[in-house]
Coordinates of C-alpha atoms and ligand atoms in Angstrom, one line a residue:
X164 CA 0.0 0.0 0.0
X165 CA 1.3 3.5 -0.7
X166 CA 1.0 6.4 1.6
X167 CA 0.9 9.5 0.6
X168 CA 4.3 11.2 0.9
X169 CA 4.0 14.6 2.4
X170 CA 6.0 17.6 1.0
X171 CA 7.9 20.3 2.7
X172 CA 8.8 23.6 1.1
X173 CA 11.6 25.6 2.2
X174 CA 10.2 28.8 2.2
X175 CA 13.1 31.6 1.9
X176 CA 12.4 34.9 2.9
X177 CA 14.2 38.3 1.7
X178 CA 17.8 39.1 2.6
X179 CA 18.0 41.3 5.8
X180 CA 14.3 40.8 6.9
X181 CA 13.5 42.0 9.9
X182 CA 12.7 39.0 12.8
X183 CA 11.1 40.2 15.8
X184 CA 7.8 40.8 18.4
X185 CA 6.1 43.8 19.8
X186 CA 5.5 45.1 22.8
X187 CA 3.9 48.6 24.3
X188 CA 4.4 50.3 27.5
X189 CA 1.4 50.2 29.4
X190 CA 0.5 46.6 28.9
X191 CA 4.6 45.7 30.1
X192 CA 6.8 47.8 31.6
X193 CA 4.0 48.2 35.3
X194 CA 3.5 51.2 36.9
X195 CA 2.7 54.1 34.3
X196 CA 1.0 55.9 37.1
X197 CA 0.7 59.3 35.3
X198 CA -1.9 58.1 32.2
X199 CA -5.1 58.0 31.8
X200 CA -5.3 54.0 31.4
X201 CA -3.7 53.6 34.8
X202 CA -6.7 56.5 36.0
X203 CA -9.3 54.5 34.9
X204 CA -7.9 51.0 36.3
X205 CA -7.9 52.8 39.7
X206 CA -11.4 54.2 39.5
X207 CA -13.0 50.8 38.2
X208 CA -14.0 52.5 34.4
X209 CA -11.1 49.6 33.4
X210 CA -12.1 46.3 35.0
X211 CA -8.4 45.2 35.3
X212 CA -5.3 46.8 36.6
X213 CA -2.0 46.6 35.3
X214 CA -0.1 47.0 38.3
X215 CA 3.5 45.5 37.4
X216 CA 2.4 44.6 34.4
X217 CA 5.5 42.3 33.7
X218 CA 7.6 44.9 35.2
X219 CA 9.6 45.1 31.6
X220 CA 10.5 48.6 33.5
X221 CA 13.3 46.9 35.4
X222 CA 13.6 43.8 33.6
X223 CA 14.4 45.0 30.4
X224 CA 17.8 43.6 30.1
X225 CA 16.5 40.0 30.4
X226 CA 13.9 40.1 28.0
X227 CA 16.3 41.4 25.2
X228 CA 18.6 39.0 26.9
X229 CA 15.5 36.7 26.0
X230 CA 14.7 38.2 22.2
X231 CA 18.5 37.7 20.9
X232 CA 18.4 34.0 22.2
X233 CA 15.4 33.6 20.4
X234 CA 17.5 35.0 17.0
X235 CA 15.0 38.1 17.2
X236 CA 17.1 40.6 15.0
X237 CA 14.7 44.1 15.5
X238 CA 11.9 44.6 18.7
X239 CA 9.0 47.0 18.4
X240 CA 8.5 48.9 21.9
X241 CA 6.8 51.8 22.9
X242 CA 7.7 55.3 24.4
X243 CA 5.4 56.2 27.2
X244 CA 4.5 60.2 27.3
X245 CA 3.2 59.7 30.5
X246 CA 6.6 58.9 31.9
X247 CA 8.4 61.1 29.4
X248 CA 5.9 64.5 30.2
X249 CA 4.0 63.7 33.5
X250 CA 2.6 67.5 34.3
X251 CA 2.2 69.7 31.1
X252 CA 5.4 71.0 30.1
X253 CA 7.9 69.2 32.4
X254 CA 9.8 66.5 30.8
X255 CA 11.4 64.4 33.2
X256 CA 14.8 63.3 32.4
X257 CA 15.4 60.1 34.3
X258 CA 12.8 58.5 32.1
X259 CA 14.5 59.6 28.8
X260 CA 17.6 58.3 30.3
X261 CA 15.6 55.2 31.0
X262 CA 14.6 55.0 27.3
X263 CA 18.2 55.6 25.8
X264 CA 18.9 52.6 28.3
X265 CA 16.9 50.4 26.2
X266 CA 17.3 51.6 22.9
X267 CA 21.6 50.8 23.7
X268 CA 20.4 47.6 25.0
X269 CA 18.9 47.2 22.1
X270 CA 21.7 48.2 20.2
X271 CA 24.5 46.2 22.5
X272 CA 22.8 43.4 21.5
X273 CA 22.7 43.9 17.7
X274 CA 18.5 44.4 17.5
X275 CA 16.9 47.2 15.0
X276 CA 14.6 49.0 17.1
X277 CA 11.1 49.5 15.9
X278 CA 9.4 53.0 18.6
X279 CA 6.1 53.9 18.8
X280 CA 5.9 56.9 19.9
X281 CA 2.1 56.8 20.8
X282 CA 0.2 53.5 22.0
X283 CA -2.9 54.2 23.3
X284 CA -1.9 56.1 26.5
X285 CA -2.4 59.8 27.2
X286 CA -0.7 61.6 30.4
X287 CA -3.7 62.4 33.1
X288 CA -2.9 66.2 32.4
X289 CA -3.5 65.7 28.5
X290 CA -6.8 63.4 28.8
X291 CA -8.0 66.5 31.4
X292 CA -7.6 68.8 28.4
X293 CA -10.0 66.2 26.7
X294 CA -7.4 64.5 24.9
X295 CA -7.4 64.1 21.2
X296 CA -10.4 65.8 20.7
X297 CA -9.1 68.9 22.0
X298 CA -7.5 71.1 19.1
X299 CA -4.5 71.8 20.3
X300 CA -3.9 68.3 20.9
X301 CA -1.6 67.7 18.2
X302 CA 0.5 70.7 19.4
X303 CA 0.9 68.8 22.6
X304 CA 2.1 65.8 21.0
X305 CA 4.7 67.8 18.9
X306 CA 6.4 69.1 21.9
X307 CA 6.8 65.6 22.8
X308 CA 7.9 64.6 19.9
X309 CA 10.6 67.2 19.4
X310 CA 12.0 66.2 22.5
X311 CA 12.3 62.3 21.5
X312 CA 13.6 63.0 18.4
X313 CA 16.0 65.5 20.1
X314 CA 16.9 63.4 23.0
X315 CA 16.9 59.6 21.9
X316 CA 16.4 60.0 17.3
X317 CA 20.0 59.3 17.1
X318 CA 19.3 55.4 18.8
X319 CA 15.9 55.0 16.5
X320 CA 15.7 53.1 13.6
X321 CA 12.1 52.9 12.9
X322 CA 9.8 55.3 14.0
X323 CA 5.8 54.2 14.4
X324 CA 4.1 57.7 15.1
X325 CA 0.6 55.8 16.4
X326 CA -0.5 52.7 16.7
X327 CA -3.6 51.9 15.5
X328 CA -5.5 55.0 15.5
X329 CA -8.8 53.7 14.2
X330 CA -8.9 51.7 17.2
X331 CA -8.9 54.4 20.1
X332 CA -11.4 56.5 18.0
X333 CA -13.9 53.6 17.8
X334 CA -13.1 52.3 21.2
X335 CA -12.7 55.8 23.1
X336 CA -15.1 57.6 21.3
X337 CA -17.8 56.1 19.5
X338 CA -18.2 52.3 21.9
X339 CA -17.2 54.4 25.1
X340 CA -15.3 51.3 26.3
X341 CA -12.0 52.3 26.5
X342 CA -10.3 55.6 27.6
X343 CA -12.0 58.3 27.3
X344 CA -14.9 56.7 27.4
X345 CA -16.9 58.7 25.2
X346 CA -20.2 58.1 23.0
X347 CA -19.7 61.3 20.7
X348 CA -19.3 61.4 16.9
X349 CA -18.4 65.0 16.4
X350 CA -15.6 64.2 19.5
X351 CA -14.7 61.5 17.4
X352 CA -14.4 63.2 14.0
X353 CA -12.1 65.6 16.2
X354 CA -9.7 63.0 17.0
X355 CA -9.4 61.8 13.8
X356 CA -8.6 65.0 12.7
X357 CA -6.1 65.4 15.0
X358 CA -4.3 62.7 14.8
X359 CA -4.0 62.9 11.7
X360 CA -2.3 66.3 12.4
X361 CA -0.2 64.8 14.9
X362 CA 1.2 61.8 12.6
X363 CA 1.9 64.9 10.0
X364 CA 3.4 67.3 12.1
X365 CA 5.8 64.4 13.9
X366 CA 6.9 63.1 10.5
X367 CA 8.1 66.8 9.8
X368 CA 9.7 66.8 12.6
X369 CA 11.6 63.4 12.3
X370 CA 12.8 64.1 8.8
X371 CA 13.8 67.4 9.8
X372 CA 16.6 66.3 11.7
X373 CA 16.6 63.1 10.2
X374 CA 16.0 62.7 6.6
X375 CA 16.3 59.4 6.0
X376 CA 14.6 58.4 8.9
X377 CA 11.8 55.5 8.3
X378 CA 8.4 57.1 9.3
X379 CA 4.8 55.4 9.8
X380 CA 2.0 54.3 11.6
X381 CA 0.9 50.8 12.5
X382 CA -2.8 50.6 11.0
X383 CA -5.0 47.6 11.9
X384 CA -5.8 46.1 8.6
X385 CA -8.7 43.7 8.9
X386 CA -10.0 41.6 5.6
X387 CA -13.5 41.6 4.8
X388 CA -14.8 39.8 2.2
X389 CA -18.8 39.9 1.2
X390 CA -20.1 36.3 2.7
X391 CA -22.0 35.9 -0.4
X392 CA -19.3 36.8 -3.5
X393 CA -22.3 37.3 -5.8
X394 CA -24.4 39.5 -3.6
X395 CA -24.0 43.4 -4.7
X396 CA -24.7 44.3 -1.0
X397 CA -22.4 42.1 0.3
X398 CA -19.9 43.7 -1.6
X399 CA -20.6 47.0 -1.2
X400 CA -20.8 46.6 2.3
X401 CA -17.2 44.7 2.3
X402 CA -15.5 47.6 0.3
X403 CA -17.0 50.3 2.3
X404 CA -16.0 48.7 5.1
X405 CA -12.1 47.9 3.8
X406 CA -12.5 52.1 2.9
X407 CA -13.3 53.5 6.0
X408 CA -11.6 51.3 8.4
X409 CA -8.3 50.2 6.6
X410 CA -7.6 53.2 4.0
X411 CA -9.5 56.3 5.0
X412 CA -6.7 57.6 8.0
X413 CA -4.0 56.0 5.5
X414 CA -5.5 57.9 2.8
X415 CA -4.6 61.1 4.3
X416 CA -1.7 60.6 5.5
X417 CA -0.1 58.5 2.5
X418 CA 2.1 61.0 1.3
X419 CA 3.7 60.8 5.1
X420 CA 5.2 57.8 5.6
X421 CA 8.2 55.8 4.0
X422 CA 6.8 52.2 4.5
X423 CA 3.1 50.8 5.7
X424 CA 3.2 49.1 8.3
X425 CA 0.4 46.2 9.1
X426 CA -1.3 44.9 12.3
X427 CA -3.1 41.7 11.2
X428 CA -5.6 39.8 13.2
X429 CA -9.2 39.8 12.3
X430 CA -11.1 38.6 9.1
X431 CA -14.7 40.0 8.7
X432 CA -17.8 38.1 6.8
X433 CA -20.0 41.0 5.7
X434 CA -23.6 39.8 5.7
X435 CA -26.9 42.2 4.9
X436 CA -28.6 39.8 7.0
X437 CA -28.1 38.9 10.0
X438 CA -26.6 42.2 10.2
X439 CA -23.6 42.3 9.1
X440 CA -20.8 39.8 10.4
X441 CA -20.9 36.2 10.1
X442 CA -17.5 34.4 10.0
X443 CA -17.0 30.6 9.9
X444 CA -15.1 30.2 12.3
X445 CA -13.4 27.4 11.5
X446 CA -10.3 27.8 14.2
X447 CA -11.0 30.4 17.1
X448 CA -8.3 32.0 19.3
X449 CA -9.1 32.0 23.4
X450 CA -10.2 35.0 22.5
X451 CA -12.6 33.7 19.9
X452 CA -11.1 35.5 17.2
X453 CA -11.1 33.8 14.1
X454 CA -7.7 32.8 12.4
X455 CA -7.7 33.5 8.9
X456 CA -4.4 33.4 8.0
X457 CA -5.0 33.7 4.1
X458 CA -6.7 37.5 4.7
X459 CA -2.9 38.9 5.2
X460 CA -2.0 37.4 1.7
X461 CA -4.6 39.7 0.4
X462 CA -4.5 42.4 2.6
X463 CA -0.5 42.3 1.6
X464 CA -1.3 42.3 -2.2
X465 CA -4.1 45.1 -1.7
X466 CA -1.7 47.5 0.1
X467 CA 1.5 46.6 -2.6
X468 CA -1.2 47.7 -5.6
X469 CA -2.3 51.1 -3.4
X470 CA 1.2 52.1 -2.1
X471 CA 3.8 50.5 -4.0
X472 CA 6.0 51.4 -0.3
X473 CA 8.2 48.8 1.6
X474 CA 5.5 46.9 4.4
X475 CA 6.5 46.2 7.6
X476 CA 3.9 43.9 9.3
X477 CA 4.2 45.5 13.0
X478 CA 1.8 43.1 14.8
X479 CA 0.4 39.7 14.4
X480 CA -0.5 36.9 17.0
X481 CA -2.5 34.7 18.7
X482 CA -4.0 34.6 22.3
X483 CA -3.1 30.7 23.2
X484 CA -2.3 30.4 26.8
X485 CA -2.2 26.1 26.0
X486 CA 0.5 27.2 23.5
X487 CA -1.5 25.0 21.1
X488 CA -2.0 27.1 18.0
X489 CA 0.6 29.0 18.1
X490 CA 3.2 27.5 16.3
X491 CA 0.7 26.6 13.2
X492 CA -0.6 30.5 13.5
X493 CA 2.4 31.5 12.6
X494 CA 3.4 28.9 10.1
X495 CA 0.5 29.7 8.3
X496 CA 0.4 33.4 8.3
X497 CA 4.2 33.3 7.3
X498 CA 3.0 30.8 4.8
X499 CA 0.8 33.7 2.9
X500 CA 3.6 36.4 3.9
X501 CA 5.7 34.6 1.3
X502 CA 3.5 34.1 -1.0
X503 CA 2.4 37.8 -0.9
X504 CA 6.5 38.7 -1.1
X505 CA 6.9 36.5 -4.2
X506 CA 3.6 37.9 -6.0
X507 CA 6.1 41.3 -5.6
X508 CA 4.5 42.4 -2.3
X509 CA 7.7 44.4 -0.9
X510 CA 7.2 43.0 2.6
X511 CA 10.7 43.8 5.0
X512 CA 9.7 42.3 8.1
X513 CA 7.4 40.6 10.8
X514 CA 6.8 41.5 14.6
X515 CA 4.9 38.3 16.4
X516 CA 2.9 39.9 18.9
X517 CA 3.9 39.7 21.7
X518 CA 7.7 39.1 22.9
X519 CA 5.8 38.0 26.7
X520 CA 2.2 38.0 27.6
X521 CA 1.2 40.9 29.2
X522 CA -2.4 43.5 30.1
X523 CA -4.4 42.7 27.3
X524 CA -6.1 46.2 27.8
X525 CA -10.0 45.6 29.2
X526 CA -9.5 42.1 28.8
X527 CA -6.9 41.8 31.9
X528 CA -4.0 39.4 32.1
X529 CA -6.2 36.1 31.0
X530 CA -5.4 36.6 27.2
X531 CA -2.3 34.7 26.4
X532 CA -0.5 36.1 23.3
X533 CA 3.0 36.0 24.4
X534 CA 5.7 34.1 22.8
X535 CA 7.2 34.2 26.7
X536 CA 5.0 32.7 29.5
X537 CA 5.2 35.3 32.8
X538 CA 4.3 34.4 35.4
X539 CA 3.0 37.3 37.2
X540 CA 3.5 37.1 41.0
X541 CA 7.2 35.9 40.7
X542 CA 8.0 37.7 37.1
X543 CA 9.8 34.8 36.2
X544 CA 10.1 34.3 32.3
X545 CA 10.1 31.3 30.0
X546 CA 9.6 31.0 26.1
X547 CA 6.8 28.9 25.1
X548 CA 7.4 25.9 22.9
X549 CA 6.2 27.9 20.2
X550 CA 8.9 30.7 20.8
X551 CA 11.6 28.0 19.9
X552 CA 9.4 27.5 16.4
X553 CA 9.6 30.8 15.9
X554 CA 13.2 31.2 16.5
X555 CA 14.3 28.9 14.3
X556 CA 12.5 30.5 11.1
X557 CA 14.3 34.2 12.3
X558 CA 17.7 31.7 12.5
X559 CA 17.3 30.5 9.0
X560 CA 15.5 33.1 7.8
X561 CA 13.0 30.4 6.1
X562 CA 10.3 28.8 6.6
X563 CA 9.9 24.5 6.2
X564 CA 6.1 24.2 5.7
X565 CA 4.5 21.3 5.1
Ligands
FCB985 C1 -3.7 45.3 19.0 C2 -3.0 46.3 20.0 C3 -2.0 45.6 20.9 C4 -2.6 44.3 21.5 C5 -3.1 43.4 20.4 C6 -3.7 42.1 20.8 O1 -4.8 45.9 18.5 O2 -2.2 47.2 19.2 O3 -1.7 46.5 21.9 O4 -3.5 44.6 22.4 O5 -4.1 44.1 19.7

């Protein structure tokens, strides 16, 4: 009897790609007791707290210590403003000391660093002001800015202005479930404005002093596709939807930034009826969030044909505290990565999300998405089974699938 012999492909992926995970300040480094996140754990608008978070603050060293065993080549990390500006005005200059600690860190141990300069979290003093809806917001954020770019541009190698912006207009303004907790459409047309600004105004600043600098935001790209391919409503609903969440902040700021760079999780079934999304749903996360690898194949080609700029997939991961799924969910999405890179998709580099599990925003510690288990009363580290996987791919820099 013959049994069917199964084939591996040796995937190979670009010279110099970038290997690496993500991480942002609030949900690791504990402690940001001057933003508004931390605000609303305390008063009970935010059901969890992120105390010590993983207390990345002090442990910094080990975790990169971590990354670089795991043949992680660049790490995306964010700057908190809180720490950087607590009161209006003041800029405190142990914390910038603190960050040009782990940028060199970084840099001692031979890893591009990827900084997002905004991730979600707004000083107390700037929220007060009514945060981004407040016009002068963006003017804010420039002072800021200067002083990063001043202070620590010299150490930077990618610059991410905001992360996902769409996100904390829908969530703080519109579902009034995350900070600021509002239910306002004009509010949120305000933001979007402004941030918008803000992205603008920082990328003049960065290529000011640094012209070659690589500027750009990390946008959550979601694919939706009509449920029904022949159904015109379906399909109007599925591009209108791809408009206004994926392209319409991109849209204005395109002439801004040097590469796109990509947060991929979610795949969307639009359907007129039962209004509007029905996925199948096939393979959830804990989180119940379908994996779809295939969407970031098209979501890749889509954003090649638009932009025709180098695409940097910032995020990407799966919440798996079993450590079950993750080593196929990222097989597969680097599966459709490749394939999007060989179609001529000029894709530079991949950031698993996240480097350790960490405050998973309303949702707590219980989400899993870290390559590196924590455990949070003692702190102490260890990489998942899947984080050995994953290490061998940045190693070889290719894939065996199959
Ligand atoms: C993204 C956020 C990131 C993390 C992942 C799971 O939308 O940018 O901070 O929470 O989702």
């Amino acid at each position: 009897m013959l049994y069917p012999v199964k084939m591996t492909k040796i995937l190979e992926f670009p010279k110099n790609f970038l290997w690496g995970s993500a991480t942002s300040a609030h949900q690791v480094e504990g402690n940001n007791i001057h933003n508004d996140w931390w605000e609303a754990e305390q008063t009970g608008k935010i059901k969890h707290k992120s105390d010590r978070a993983c207390d990345h603050y002090n442990r910094y060293e080990q975790d990169f210590d971590l990354a670089k065993k795991l043949n992680q080549n660049a790490h995306r990390f964010s700057i908190e403003w809180s720490r950087i500006e607590p009161k209006q005005g003041e800029f405190d200059q142990k914390e910038i000391e603190h960050y040009r600690n782990i940028l060199l860190a970084l840099k001692k141990r031979n890893i591009k660093s990827v900084v997002t300069l905004w991730h979600w979290t707004n000083p107390v003093w700037f929220a007060e002001k009514g945060g981004w809806a407040n016009k002068k917001s963006s003017v804010y954020f420039e002072r800021y800015v200067k002083v990063i770019v001043k202070e620590l541009g010299d150490l930077i190698d990618f610059w991410v202005t905001l992360n996902e912006p769409m996100v904390h207009i829908c969530n703080g303004y519109l579902r009034g479930n995350f900070p600021p907790f509002q239910k306002n459409i004009f509010k949120a047309r305000k933001a979007f404005n402004n941030l918008i600004k803000a992205h603008q105004k920082s990328y003049r600043i960065i290529h000011t002093k640094y012209p070659e600098a690589k500027v750009s935001i990390a946008q959550l790209t979601n694919y939706f596709e009509p449920a029904r391919k022949w159904c015109p409503l379906e399909i109007f609903l599925a591009k209108l939807f791809r408009y206004i969440w994926n392209y319409w902040f991109l849209e204005k700021i395109k002439k801004e930034v040097d590469y796109i760079g990509v947060d991929y999780y979610f795949h969307h079934r639009m359907i007129f009826y039962p209004w509007f999304i029905k996925n199948l749903n096939e393979t959830t996360s804990d989180l119940g969030w379908e994996i779809y690898p295939k969407g970031i194949y098209y979501i890749l080609k889509e954003l090649h044909q638009k932009y025709q700029k180098p695409i940097y997939i910032l995020e990407n991961g799966v919440a798996d505290i079993e450590d079950k799924l993750r080593k196929n969910f990222i097989e597969n999405h680097l599966f459709w990565i490749h394939k999007a890179i060989q179609e001529g998709a000029d894709v530079r580099g991949y950031f698993y999300w996240s480097l350790m599990s960490n405050f998973e925003w309303g949702r707590g510690f219980k989400p899993r998405f870290g390559l590196i288990k924590i455990n949070h009363q003692t702190m102490e580290r260890k990489p998942r089974p899947s984080a050995f996987y994953y290490a061998q791919i940045c190693k070889e820099n290719r894939l065996w699938f199959g």
